[in-house]
GROMACS .gro file of C-alpha atoms in nm:
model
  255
    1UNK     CA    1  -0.468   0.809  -2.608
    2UNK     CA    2  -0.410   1.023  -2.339
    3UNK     CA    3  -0.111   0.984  -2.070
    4UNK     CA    4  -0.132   1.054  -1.711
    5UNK     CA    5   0.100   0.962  -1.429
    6UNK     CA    6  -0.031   0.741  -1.135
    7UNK     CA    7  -0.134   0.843  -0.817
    8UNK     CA    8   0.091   0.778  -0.554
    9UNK     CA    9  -0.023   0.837  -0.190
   10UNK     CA   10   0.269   0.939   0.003
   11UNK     CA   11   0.438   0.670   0.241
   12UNK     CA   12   0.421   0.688   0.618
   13UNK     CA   13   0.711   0.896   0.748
   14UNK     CA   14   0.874   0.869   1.073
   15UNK     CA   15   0.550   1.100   1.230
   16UNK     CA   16   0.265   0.983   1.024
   17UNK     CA   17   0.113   0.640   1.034
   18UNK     CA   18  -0.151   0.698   0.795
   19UNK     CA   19  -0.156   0.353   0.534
   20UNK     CA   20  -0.473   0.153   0.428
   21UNK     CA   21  -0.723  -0.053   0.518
   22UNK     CA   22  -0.796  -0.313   0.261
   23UNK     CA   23  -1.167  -0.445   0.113
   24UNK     CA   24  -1.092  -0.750  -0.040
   25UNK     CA   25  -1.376  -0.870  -0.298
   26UNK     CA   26  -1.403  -1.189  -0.425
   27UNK     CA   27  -1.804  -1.243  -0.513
   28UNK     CA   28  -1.827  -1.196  -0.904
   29UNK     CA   29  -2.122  -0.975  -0.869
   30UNK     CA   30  -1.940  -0.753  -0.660
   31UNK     CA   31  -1.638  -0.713  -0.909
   32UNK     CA   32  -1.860  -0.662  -1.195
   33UNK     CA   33  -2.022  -0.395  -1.012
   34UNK     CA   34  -1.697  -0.235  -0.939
   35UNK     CA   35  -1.574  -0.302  -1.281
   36UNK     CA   36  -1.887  -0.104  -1.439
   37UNK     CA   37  -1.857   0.148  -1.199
   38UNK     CA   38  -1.491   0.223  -1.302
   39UNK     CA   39  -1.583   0.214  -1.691
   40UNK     CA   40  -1.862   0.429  -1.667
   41UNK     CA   41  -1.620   0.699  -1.498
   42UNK     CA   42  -1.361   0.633  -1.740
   43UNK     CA   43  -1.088   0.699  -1.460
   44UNK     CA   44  -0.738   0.637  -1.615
   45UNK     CA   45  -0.552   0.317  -1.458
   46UNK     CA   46  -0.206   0.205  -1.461
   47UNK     CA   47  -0.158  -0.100  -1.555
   48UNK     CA   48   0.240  -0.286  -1.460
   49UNK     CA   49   0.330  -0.551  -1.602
   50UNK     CA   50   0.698  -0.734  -1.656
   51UNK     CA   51   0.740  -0.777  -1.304
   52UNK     CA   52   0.637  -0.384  -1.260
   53UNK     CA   53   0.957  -0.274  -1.502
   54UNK     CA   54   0.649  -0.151  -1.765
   55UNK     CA   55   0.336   0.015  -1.767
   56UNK     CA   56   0.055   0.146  -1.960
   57UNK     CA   57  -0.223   0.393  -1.924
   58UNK     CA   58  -0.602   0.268  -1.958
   59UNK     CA   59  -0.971   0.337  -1.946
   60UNK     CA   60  -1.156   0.032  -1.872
   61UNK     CA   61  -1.423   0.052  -2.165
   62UNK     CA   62  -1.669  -0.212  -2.146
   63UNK     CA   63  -1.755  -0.492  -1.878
   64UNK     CA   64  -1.938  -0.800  -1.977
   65UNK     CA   65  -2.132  -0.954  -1.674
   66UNK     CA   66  -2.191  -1.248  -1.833
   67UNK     CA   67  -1.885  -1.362  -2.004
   68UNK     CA   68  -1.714  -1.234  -1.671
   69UNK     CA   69  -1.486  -1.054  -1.897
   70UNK     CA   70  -1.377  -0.635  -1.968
   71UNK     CA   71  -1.231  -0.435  -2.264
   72UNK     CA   72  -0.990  -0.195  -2.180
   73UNK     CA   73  -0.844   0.065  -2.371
   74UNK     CA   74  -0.541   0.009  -2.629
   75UNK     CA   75  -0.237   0.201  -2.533
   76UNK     CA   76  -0.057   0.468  -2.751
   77UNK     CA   77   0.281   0.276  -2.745
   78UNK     CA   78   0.240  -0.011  -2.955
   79UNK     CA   79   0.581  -0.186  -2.800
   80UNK     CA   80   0.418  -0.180  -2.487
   81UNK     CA   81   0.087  -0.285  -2.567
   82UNK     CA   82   0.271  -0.623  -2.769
   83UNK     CA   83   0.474  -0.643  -2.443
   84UNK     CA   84   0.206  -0.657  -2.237
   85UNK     CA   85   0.017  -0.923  -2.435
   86UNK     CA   86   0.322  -1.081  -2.430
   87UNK     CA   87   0.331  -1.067  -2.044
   88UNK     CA   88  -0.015  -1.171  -2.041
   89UNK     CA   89   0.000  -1.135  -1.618
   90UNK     CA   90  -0.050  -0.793  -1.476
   91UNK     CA   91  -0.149  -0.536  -1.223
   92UNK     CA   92  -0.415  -0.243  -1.270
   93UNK     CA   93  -0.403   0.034  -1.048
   94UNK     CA   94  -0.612   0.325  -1.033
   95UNK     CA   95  -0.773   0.600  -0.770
   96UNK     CA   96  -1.074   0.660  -0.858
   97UNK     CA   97  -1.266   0.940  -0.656
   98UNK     CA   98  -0.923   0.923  -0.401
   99UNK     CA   99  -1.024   0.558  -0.299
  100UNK     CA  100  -0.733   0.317  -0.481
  101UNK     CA  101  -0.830   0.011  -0.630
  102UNK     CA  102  -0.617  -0.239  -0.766
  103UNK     CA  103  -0.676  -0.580  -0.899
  104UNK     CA  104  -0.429  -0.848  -1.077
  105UNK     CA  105  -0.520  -1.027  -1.436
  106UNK     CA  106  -0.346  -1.322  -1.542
  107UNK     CA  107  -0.484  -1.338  -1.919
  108UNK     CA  108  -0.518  -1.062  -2.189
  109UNK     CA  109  -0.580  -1.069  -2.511
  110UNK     CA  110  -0.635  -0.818  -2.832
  111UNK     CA  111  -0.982  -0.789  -2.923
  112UNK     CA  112  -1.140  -0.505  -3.128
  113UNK     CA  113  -1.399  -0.257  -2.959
  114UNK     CA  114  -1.584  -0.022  -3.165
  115UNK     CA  115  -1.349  -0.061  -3.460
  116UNK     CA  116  -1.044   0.014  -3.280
  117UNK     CA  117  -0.774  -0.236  -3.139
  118UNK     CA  118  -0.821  -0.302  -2.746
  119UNK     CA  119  -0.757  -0.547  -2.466
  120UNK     CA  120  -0.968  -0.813  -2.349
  121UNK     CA  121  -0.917  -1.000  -1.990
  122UNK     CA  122  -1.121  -1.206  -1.771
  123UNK     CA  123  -1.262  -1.058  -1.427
  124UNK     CA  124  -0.961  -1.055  -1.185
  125UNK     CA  125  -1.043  -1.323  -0.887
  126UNK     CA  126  -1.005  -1.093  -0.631
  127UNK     CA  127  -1.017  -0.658  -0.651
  128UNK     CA  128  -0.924  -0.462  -0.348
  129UNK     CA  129  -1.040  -0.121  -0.223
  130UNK     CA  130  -0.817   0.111   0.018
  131UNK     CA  131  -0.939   0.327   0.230
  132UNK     CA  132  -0.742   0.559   0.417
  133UNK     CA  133  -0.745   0.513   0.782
  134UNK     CA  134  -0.433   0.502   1.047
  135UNK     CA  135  -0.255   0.162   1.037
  136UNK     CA  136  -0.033   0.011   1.371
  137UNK     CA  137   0.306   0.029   1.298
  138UNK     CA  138   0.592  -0.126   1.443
  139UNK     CA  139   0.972  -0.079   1.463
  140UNK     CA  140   1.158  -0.365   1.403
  141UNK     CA  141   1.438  -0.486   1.574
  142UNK     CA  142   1.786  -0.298   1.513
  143UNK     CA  143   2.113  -0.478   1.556
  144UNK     CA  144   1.929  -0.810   1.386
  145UNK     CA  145   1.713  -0.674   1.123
  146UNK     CA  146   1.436  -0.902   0.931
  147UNK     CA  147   1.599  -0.837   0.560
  148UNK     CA  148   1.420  -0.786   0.233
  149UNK     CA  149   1.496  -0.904  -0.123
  150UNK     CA  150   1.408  -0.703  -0.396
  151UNK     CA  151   1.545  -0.850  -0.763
  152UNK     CA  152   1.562  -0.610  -1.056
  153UNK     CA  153   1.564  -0.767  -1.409
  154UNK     CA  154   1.924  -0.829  -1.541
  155UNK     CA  155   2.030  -0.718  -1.206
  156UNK     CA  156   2.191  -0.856  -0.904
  157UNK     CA  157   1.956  -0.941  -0.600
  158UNK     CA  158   1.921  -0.640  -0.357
  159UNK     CA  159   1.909  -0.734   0.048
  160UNK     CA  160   1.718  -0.413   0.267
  161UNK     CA  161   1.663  -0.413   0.597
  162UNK     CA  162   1.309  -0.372   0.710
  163UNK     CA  163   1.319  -0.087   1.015
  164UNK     CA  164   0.917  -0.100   1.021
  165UNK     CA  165   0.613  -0.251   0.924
  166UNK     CA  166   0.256  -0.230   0.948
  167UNK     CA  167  -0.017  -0.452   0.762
  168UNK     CA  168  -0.018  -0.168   0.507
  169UNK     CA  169   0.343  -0.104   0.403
  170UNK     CA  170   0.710  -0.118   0.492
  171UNK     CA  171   1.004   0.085   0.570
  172UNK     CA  172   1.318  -0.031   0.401
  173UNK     CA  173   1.701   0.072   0.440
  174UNK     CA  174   2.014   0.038   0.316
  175UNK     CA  175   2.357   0.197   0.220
  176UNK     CA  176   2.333   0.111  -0.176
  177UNK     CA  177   2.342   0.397  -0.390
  178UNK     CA  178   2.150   0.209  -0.641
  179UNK     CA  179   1.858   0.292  -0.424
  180UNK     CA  180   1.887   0.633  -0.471
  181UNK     CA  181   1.780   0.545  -0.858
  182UNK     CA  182   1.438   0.384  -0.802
  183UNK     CA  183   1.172   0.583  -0.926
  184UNK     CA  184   0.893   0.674  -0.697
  185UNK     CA  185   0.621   0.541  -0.780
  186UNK     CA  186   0.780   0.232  -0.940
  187UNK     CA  187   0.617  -0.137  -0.908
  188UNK     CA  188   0.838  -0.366  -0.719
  189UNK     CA  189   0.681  -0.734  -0.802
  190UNK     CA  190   0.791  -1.030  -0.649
  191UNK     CA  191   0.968  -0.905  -0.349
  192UNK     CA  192   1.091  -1.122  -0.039
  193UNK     CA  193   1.040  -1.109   0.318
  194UNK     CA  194   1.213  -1.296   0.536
  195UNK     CA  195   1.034  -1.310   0.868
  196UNK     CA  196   1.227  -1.551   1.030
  197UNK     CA  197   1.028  -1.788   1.273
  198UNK     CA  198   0.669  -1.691   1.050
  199UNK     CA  199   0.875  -1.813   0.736
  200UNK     CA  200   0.897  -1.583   0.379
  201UNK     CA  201   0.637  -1.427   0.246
  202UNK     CA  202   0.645  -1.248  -0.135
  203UNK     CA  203   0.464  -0.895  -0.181
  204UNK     CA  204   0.403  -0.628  -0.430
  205UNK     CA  205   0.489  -0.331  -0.336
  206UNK     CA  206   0.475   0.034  -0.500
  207UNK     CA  207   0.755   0.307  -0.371
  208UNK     CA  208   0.626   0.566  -0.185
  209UNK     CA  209   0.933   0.782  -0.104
  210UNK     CA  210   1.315   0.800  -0.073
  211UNK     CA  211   1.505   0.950   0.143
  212UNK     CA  212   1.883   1.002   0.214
  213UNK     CA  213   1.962   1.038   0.603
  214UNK     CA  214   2.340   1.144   0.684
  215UNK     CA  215   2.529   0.900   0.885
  216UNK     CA  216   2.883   0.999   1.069
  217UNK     CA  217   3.077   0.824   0.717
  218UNK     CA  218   2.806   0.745   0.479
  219UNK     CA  219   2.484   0.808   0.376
  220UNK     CA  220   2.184   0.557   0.452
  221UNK     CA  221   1.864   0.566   0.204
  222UNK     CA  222   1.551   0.536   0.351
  223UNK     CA  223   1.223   0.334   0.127
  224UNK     CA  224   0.864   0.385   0.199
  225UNK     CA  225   0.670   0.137   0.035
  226UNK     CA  226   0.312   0.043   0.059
  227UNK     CA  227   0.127  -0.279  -0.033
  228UNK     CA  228  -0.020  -0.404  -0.308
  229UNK     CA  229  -0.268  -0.665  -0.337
  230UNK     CA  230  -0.121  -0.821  -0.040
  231UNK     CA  231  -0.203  -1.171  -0.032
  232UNK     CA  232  -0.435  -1.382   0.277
  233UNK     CA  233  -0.118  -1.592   0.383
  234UNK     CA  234   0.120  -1.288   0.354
  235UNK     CA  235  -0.137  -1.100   0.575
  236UNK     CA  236  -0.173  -1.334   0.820
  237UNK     CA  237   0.218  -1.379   0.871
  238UNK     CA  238   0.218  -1.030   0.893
  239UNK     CA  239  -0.031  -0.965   1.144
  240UNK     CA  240   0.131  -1.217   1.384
  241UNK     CA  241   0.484  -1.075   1.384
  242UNK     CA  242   0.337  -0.720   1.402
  243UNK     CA  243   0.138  -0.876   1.709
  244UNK     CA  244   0.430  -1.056   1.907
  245UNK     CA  245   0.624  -0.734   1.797
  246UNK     CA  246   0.429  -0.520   2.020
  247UNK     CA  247   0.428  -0.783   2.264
  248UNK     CA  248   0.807  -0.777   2.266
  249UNK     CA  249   0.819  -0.397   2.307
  250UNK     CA  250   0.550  -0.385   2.609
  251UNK     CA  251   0.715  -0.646   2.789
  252UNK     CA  252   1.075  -0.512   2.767
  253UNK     CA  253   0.902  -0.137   2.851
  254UNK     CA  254   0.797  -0.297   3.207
  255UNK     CA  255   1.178  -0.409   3.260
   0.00000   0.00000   0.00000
């Protein structure tokens, strides 16, 4: 099977605000459609799975409307494909004609298609569409910064600050070289944000870009990060800091 690498859409520097706006679907009909739509194409997807430490390539192959169910296509790394079954709980993404869509399965099984090995899953219950469009986005406080946990398999727990935020992604920093190592384009599962008097809320999020800024003694490292299949609760939390963020700022701007 053919490889490809994922598309990435760059993350929001300090200049640009330009994120996502999200189309959640939940109606069966509706998935199916987009489901279909995506096999017919045969656009490659990414799928990440083992809390976004693995990944495959795929071509969703078939859709059955009836079973609510889809084939996709076998990978060509047969560790990975027996990890992934293993997994069973994952996270397509894919771009097709520069609109991402992403959707999360939590059963897959092997199944043959056409006389070849493949994957078999029920319909996701929810798939999301992005459009691009420009998001609000906030600086966050300074000298008290919300903090972030991301954890790494077989790793220690790693605490970010969050410097902004916007309903489609995050800004991260911090002095740890081991940030300097992430991948972009990497799957961060499970991460942590603490948002204080709107509680915690856990995201996915996908790394956008890394950068090193200069301090007077050390160096700082900078994370873009975008969203992924942010949850209702998450966005609602979100949305309400964001708003008494702005609130914060426009008040202390009139002294």
């Amino acid at each position: 099977m053919e490889t490809t690498e994922p598309q990435v859409t760059p993350a929001p520097t300090d200049d640009e605000s330009q994120l996502h706006d999200s189309y959640r679907i939940s109606n069966p009909l509706e998935i199916g459609g987009v489901l279909r739509h995506l096999a017919t194409r045969g656009d490659f997807m990414t799928v990440y799975f083992a809390n976004g430490q693995r990944q495959l390539v795929t071509r969703l192959l078939r859709v059955e409307p009836q079973a609510r169910g889809f084939y996709f296509d076998w990978g060509g790394i047969e560790t990975e494909n027996r990890a992934l079954l293993a997994n069973k709980r994952a996270l397509f993404v894919g771009v097709p004609e520069g609109i991402q869509v992403h959707f999360s399965i939590g059963d897959v099984e092997e199944r043959e298609y056409e006389g070849y090995p493949a994957f078999y899953s029920s319909y996701p219950e929810t798939l999301v569409r992005l459009q691009r469009r420009d998001y609000f986005r906030v600086k966050t406080p300074i000298l008290d910064p919300y903090q972030c946990t991301i954890r790494f398999p077989d790793d220690a727990p790693m605490r970010l600050s969050v410097f902004d935020l916007s309903l489609g992604g995050v800004g991260l920093r911090t002095k740890s070289d081991v940030a300097a190592e992430i991948p972009k384009g990497s799957m961060l599962m499970h991460v942590e944000i603490e948002l204080r008097d709107y509680g915690t809320v856990q995201v996915d999020l996908e790394v956008c870009a890394i950068r090193s800024v200069p301090l007077a003694k050390d160096v700082e490292y900078h994370i873009g990060c975008r969203f992924i299949a942010l949850s209702r609760t998450a966005e609602s939390r979100l949305q309400k800091l964001i708003t008494q963020l702005e609130l914060n700022r426009k008040a202390f701007a009139r002294g």
